[in-house]
């Protein structure tokens, strides 16, 4: 019996029916990201999920991509330990917006997978993932989905006591890492002051096999070495990061206003060896061992990143036709420097930008709810140095939108409209492109019974090309590409449908999400036969494209053994993406995640198995990726009632030290996933 068949049978055993990604006890949690008209996760029509509480602590990683990669429909770019961005239903880059408390990350992470997201998962209270047509609130750069990291940097409520303190410390063996985080809220009348900070230090992490994959070695005409399956450290995979945030809010009877200032900085290595080639005419007659030492030094590329950010958030309740007005705003000054070696500056990326969104929530009129919003974003981006593959550019975006909901008997209908004006300017080349974008979505759901609900959404959305897609022209060594943009690219148009069926009762829940999207002039990078500066040429182009797939997730209560309640859960997800000329690259293959839990008042035990199928629906020049199995285990112990806010967590990831390579990663044939990892953490709320 094949491993795929075994995995599907195991999942079928664990899922009595398909289910939503949340525990059955979380159905009342309000998801605030998808719409100004806040709805609970149980009321969501289509695929949305929340990662919070113990689940968030178990999944917590140094990057937002690795933290979320086991959520339904989510994978990651996995560009080493320091940079990993979420991929949603096979889409990433500019099509997935990462937000902090509803405002964009204002960094350079969407420009390249080796650029870290300037977001600190360790301070998250919860993380919301919204798939489908969520862009109508956040703009065309979120057309693939939205990730919103919600933390407490701007307090919205007064603390339970005069002072609230949270502390977390942790360590892991695979990279000999140590990390810590703290958060303090102090009340002084109507003012609430906030202070938080994090640190993380990690050495090169251990890998279970040779760095280069068998497919890569075969491509180079080499055989796997005898010691291929012997563990070792992955050179240049270290991370050192710090963050510090201070905030204050005034909280009154009818609303609040708050501001926060934060600084995030990280230094991390880029594994895989992406050094610049030697200049022409340079002497090549050194001794062989000296050449090897020079090559090793060239490969030690690392990045220093720093972002200073100011956020403002306010909400005020009214009596009258408008019941609430809320404002979200953020400004950031971002810089990251890529070093080709100690003290050897390669390329400097800067991004100064701001975003503001204001929304008015209409008072409910009978069975009709509505909200209206306006959003403005501006980005001043520059890359200077040897890897300046994109010229300095300015982006301006203005959007207006409206959401409406109507309750009709046992169901409800919702719709949204957005108009957006986007201007992209190549500052040095004098090129300027403007786009007028119109997007619309509509959907609804109906309760067939107290336990079963079906719903669906249809949408037509438009997205403007990014400055990278329009104006790139240069070597991009991190991804081993020479990138060429196309300034004549037009907007891409997506027409799609998503359907969901949900069953929830008597200790189990079930949801199946199905999606299909057809793109006119989908923009992507296609590898050509050409070469420039010793790198293969990748040309941004546009073709008609189809994305389709499903997410099926489930949970059921099994039985009670002594003081422990046993439950089981599973997730199966699949996405397929095809253009008129072939397959898109780096699309995640079929994956299965199944687990079993035992929980008492003080102890929670979890064991899980992850299976990822072989990736063989390949784009031109793309290498296949083998399937893999990972087994993880988690133990959480909570202190007795007099200290119930203290928890100890121990986990073992990749118990059997298996080789795993993520097909979505540019580095998958050079950089395997970490080997066996023992993790320990203590959290306390005082």
Short mmCIF file of C-alpha atoms in Angstrom, two decimals, residues 78-272:
data_model
loop_
_atom_site.label_atom_id
_atom_site.label_comp_id
_atom_site.label_asym_id
_atom_site.label_seq_id
_atom_site.Cartn_x
_atom_site.Cartn_y
_atom_site.Cartn_z
CA UNK A 78 10.65 28.72 3.92
CA UNK A 79 13.78 30.67 2.93
CA UNK A 80 15.93 29.53 5.83
CA UNK A 81 15.31 30.21 9.51
CA UNK A 82 15.16 34.00 9.23
CA UNK A 83 12.71 34.56 6.36
CA UNK A 84 9.46 32.71 5.70
CA UNK A 85 6.31 34.27 4.33
CA UNK A 86 2.82 32.68 4.18
CA UNK A 87 1.53 31.18 0.95
CA UNK A 88 -2.25 30.82 0.73
CA UNK A 89 -3.77 28.35 -1.73
CA UNK A 90 -0.59 28.42 -3.80
CA UNK A 91 -0.34 32.22 -3.93
CA UNK A 92 2.25 34.39 -2.22
CA UNK A 93 4.28 37.55 -2.68
CA UNK A 94 2.20 40.65 -3.25
CA UNK A 95 -1.02 38.62 -3.42
CA UNK A 96 -0.92 37.79 0.31
CA UNK A 97 -1.04 40.78 2.65
CA UNK A 98 0.47 40.39 6.10
CA UNK A 99 -1.03 42.86 8.57
CA UNK A 100 -0.34 43.94 12.11
CA UNK A 101 -3.59 44.91 13.83
CA UNK A 102 -5.21 45.62 10.47
CA UNK A 103 -2.37 47.66 8.92
CA UNK A 104 0.18 46.31 6.41
CA UNK A 105 3.64 45.20 7.49
CA UNK A 106 5.22 48.08 5.46
CA UNK A 107 8.43 46.22 4.66
CA UNK A 108 10.07 44.64 1.60
CA UNK A 109 9.01 41.05 2.26
CA UNK A 110 6.72 40.78 -0.78
CA UNK A 111 9.59 41.77 -3.10
CA UNK A 112 11.66 38.64 -2.47
CA UNK A 113 11.40 35.42 -0.42
CA UNK A 114 14.73 36.11 1.30
CA UNK A 115 13.30 39.29 2.84
CA UNK A 116 11.87 38.73 6.32
CA UNK A 117 8.42 39.96 7.32
CA UNK A 118 8.74 42.71 9.94
CA UNK A 119 6.21 41.03 12.23
CA UNK A 120 6.95 39.34 15.56
CA UNK A 121 4.78 36.22 16.05
CA UNK A 122 5.89 35.87 19.68
CA UNK A 123 3.71 38.84 20.70
CA UNK A 124 0.59 37.66 18.87
CA UNK A 125 -2.59 37.21 20.88
CA UNK A 126 -4.14 35.55 17.85
CA UNK A 127 -3.54 35.32 14.11
CA UNK A 128 -6.41 35.43 11.64
CA UNK A 129 -6.16 33.90 8.18
CA UNK A 130 -8.80 34.91 5.63
CA UNK A 131 -8.98 33.23 2.25
CA UNK A 132 -11.14 34.17 -0.71
CA UNK A 133 -12.28 37.71 -1.59
CA UNK A 134 -10.98 39.50 1.53
CA UNK A 135 -9.14 41.99 -0.67
CA UNK A 136 -12.22 44.19 -0.92
CA UNK A 137 -11.33 45.61 2.47
CA UNK A 138 -7.53 45.64 2.14
CA UNK A 139 -6.82 46.21 -1.54
CA UNK A 140 -5.72 44.29 -4.60
CA UNK A 141 -2.39 43.36 -3.00
CA UNK A 142 -4.33 40.94 -0.80
CA UNK A 143 -6.01 39.10 -3.66
CA UNK A 144 -4.66 35.72 -2.54
CA UNK A 145 -5.58 36.14 1.12
CA UNK A 146 -4.99 38.08 4.31
CA UNK A 147 -2.95 37.28 7.43
CA UNK A 148 -3.64 39.59 10.38
CA UNK A 149 -1.41 39.37 13.46
CA UNK A 150 -3.36 40.82 16.37
CA UNK A 151 -1.30 41.83 19.40
CA UNK A 152 -1.86 44.16 22.33
CA UNK A 153 0.48 46.98 21.39
CA UNK A 154 -2.48 49.41 21.37
CA UNK A 155 -4.75 48.44 24.31
CA UNK A 156 -8.48 48.46 23.51
CA UNK A 157 -9.71 47.35 26.92
CA UNK A 158 -8.66 48.02 30.48
CA UNK A 159 -6.64 45.17 32.04
CA UNK A 160 -8.33 42.77 34.45
CA UNK A 161 -6.21 44.15 37.27
CA UNK A 162 -4.27 47.35 37.78
CA UNK A 163 -1.30 45.67 36.14
CA UNK A 164 -1.20 42.70 33.76
CA UNK A 165 2.10 40.98 33.01
CA UNK A 166 2.83 38.14 30.57
CA UNK A 167 6.18 36.38 30.24
CA UNK A 168 7.40 33.60 27.95
CA UNK A 169 10.82 31.96 27.76
CA UNK A 170 11.80 29.07 25.54
CA UNK A 171 14.64 27.00 24.13
CA UNK A 172 15.16 24.44 21.36
CA UNK A 173 17.85 21.90 20.55
CA UNK A 174 17.89 21.81 16.75
CA UNK A 175 19.42 25.29 16.56
CA UNK A 176 20.56 25.70 20.18
CA UNK A 177 18.16 28.63 20.41
CA UNK A 178 16.96 30.71 23.32
CA UNK A 179 14.05 33.11 23.17
CA UNK A 180 11.96 35.29 25.43
CA UNK A 181 9.03 37.67 25.34
CA UNK A 182 7.29 39.91 27.87
CA UNK A 183 4.26 42.18 27.87
CA UNK A 184 3.08 44.68 30.52
CA UNK A 185 -0.20 46.61 30.65
CA UNK A 186 -0.54 49.27 33.36
CA UNK A 187 -3.77 51.12 34.08
CA UNK A 188 -3.79 54.73 35.26
CA UNK A 189 -7.36 56.01 35.29
CA UNK A 190 -8.60 56.07 31.71
CA UNK A 191 -5.10 55.53 30.38
CA UNK A 192 -3.59 52.12 29.73
CA UNK A 193 0.16 51.94 29.10
CA UNK A 194 1.70 49.02 27.23
CA UNK A 195 5.27 47.76 26.96
CA UNK A 196 6.49 44.57 25.30
CA UNK A 197 9.72 43.11 24.00
CA UNK A 198 11.17 39.95 22.48
CA UNK A 199 14.52 38.38 21.77
CA UNK A 200 15.61 35.27 19.90
CA UNK A 201 19.09 33.87 19.33
CA UNK A 202 19.53 30.73 17.23
CA UNK A 203 22.65 29.08 15.84
CA UNK A 204 22.90 27.17 12.56
CA UNK A 205 20.23 24.47 12.68
CA UNK A 206 20.79 20.76 12.30
CA UNK A 207 19.58 18.99 9.15
CA UNK A 208 19.04 15.23 8.88
CA UNK A 209 20.63 14.79 5.42
CA UNK A 210 23.03 16.39 2.96
CA UNK A 211 22.02 19.91 1.96
CA UNK A 212 21.66 19.30 -1.79
CA UNK A 213 18.74 17.06 -2.69
CA UNK A 214 19.11 13.89 -4.74
CA UNK A 215 17.26 15.59 -7.59
CA UNK A 216 19.69 18.52 -7.52
CA UNK A 217 22.72 16.21 -7.45
CA UNK A 218 21.31 14.24 -10.38
CA UNK A 219 20.73 17.49 -12.28
CA UNK A 220 24.42 18.29 -11.77
CA UNK A 221 25.44 14.81 -12.88
CA UNK A 222 26.56 13.74 -9.42
CA UNK A 223 25.61 10.89 -7.11
CA UNK A 224 24.50 11.20 -3.52
CA UNK A 225 27.50 10.81 -1.17
CA UNK A 226 27.80 7.81 1.13
CA UNK A 227 27.09 10.01 4.14
CA UNK A 228 23.97 11.63 2.56
CA UNK A 229 21.78 10.51 5.46
CA UNK A 230 24.10 11.72 8.21
CA UNK A 231 22.98 14.81 10.10
CA UNK A 232 24.98 18.03 10.09
CA UNK A 233 24.56 21.75 10.67
CA UNK A 234 23.24 23.93 7.86
CA UNK A 235 25.83 26.62 7.33
CA UNK A 236 24.69 30.22 7.65
CA UNK A 237 21.20 29.48 9.01
CA UNK A 238 21.57 31.53 12.22
CA UNK A 239 19.07 34.14 13.47
CA UNK A 240 19.41 36.96 16.01
CA UNK A 241 16.34 39.18 16.49
CA UNK A 242 15.03 41.81 18.92
CA UNK A 243 11.87 43.90 19.22
CA UNK A 244 10.63 46.57 21.62
CA UNK A 245 7.23 48.32 21.63
CA UNK A 246 5.64 51.00 23.78
CA UNK A 247 2.03 52.11 23.54
CA UNK A 248 -0.67 54.06 25.34
CA UNK A 249 -4.44 54.25 24.94
CA UNK A 250 -7.18 56.44 26.32
CA UNK A 251 -10.24 54.24 26.93
CA UNK A 252 -13.57 55.88 27.61
CA UNK A 253 -17.18 54.78 27.79
CA UNK A 254 -17.81 55.28 24.07
CA UNK A 255 -14.49 54.29 22.56
CA UNK A 256 -10.74 54.57 22.62
CA UNK A 257 -7.73 56.08 20.88
CA UNK A 258 -4.22 54.70 21.12
CA UNK A 259 -0.75 54.97 19.66
CA UNK A 260 2.28 52.69 19.72
CA UNK A 261 5.93 53.00 18.68
CA UNK A 262 7.94 49.87 17.94
CA UNK A 263 11.38 48.86 16.76
CA UNK A 264 12.06 45.49 15.14
CA UNK A 265 15.51 44.34 14.11
CA UNK A 266 16.92 41.02 13.05
CA UNK A 267 20.12 39.62 11.61
CA UNK A 268 19.94 36.29 9.81
CA UNK A 269 21.94 34.19 7.41
CA UNK A 270 20.90 33.17 3.91
CA UNK A 271 21.74 29.47 3.55
CA UNK A 272 22.43 27.85 0.21
#
